[in-house]
Amino acid sequence: MSSEMVRRLKVAGDYQRKAIKALFPEEMSGHLDVIEREVKAMLVELAMEIGKEYKETTEENKKTKKVDIE
């Protein structure tokens, strides 16, 4: 993905965040910030778990088994 596309996705994300905040009363903005941080933390945990499972799976596939030939 090009750096220009990444930049555009970030800008689009900022606009989405602002649009969602605009739908709620100003007093709720603090709550929305907390929710946003929690969702980000959950996604990071999920990505780490998926990465861990992928690593374990690939390591299991790389192991060789000793076979005795008679």
PDB file of C-alpha atoms in Angstrom, residues 5-45:
ATOM      1  CA  MET A   5      -3.048   5.748   0.353  1.00  0.00           C
ATOM      2  CA  VAL A   6      -2.098   5.325   4.021  1.00  0.00           C
ATOM      3  CA  ARG A   7      -2.215   9.090   4.472  1.00  0.00           C
ATOM      4  CA  ARG A   8      -5.658   9.266   2.845  1.00  0.00           C
ATOM      5  CA  LEU A   9      -6.960   6.457   5.055  1.00  0.00           C
ATOM      6  CA  LYS A  10      -5.751   8.331   8.145  1.00  0.00           C
ATOM      7  CA  VAL A  11      -7.469  11.529   6.987  1.00  0.00           C
ATOM      8  CA  ALA A  12     -10.672   9.578   6.282  1.00  0.00           C
ATOM      9  CA  GLY A  13     -10.469   8.036   9.750  1.00  0.00           C
ATOM     10  CA  ASP A  14     -10.140  11.487  11.305  1.00  0.00           C
ATOM     11  CA  TYR A  15     -13.232  12.673   9.427  1.00  0.00           C
ATOM     12  CA  GLN A  16     -15.166   9.605  10.556  1.00  0.00           C
ATOM     13  CA  ARG A  17     -14.181  10.234  14.174  1.00  0.00           C
ATOM     14  CA  LYS A  18     -15.299  13.854  13.925  1.00  0.00           C
ATOM     15  CA  ALA A  19     -18.597  12.849  12.287  1.00  0.00           C
ATOM     16  CA  ILE A  20     -19.391  10.357  15.046  1.00  0.00           C
ATOM     17  CA  LYS A  21     -18.555  12.897  17.759  1.00  0.00           C
ATOM     18  CA  ALA A  22     -20.796  15.450  16.034  1.00  0.00           C
ATOM     19  CA  LEU A  23     -23.772  13.101  16.436  1.00  0.00           C
ATOM     20  CA  PHE A  24     -23.545  13.162  20.233  1.00  0.00           C
ATOM     21  CA  PRO A  25     -23.798  15.990  22.765  1.00  0.00           C
ATOM     22  CA  GLU A  26     -20.521  17.715  23.649  1.00  0.00           C
ATOM     23  CA  GLU A  27     -20.679  16.298  27.189  1.00  0.00           C
ATOM     24  CA  MET A  28     -20.269  12.795  25.791  1.00  0.00           C
ATOM     25  CA  SER A  29     -16.996  13.474  23.986  1.00  0.00           C
ATOM     26  CA  GLY A  30     -14.978  12.267  26.969  1.00  0.00           C
ATOM     27  CA  HIS A  31     -16.886   8.995  26.990  1.00  0.00           C
ATOM     28  CA  LEU A  32     -16.313   8.568  23.266  1.00  0.00           C
ATOM     29  CA  ASP A  33     -12.572   9.109  23.753  1.00  0.00           C
ATOM     30  CA  VAL A  34     -12.491   6.369  26.395  1.00  0.00           C
ATOM     31  CA  ILE A  35     -14.473   4.008  24.168  1.00  0.00           C
ATOM     32  CA  GLU A  36     -12.130   4.717  21.256  1.00  0.00           C
ATOM     33  CA  ARG A  37      -9.051   3.919  23.364  1.00  0.00           C
ATOM     34  CA  GLU A  38     -10.641   0.704  24.632  1.00  0.00           C
ATOM     35  CA  VAL A  39     -11.545  -0.457  21.124  1.00  0.00           C
ATOM     36  CA  LYS A  40      -7.995   0.260  19.945  1.00  0.00           C
ATOM     37  CA  ALA A  41      -6.589  -1.733  22.870  1.00  0.00           C
ATOM     38  CA  MET A  42      -8.922  -4.623  22.062  1.00  0.00           C
ATOM     39  CA  LEU A  43      -7.813  -4.624  18.421  1.00  0.00           C
ATOM     40  CA  VAL A  44      -4.148  -4.614  19.451  1.00  0.00           C
ATOM     41  CA  GLU A  45      -4.768  -7.571  21.775  1.00  0.00           C
TER      42      GLU A  45
END
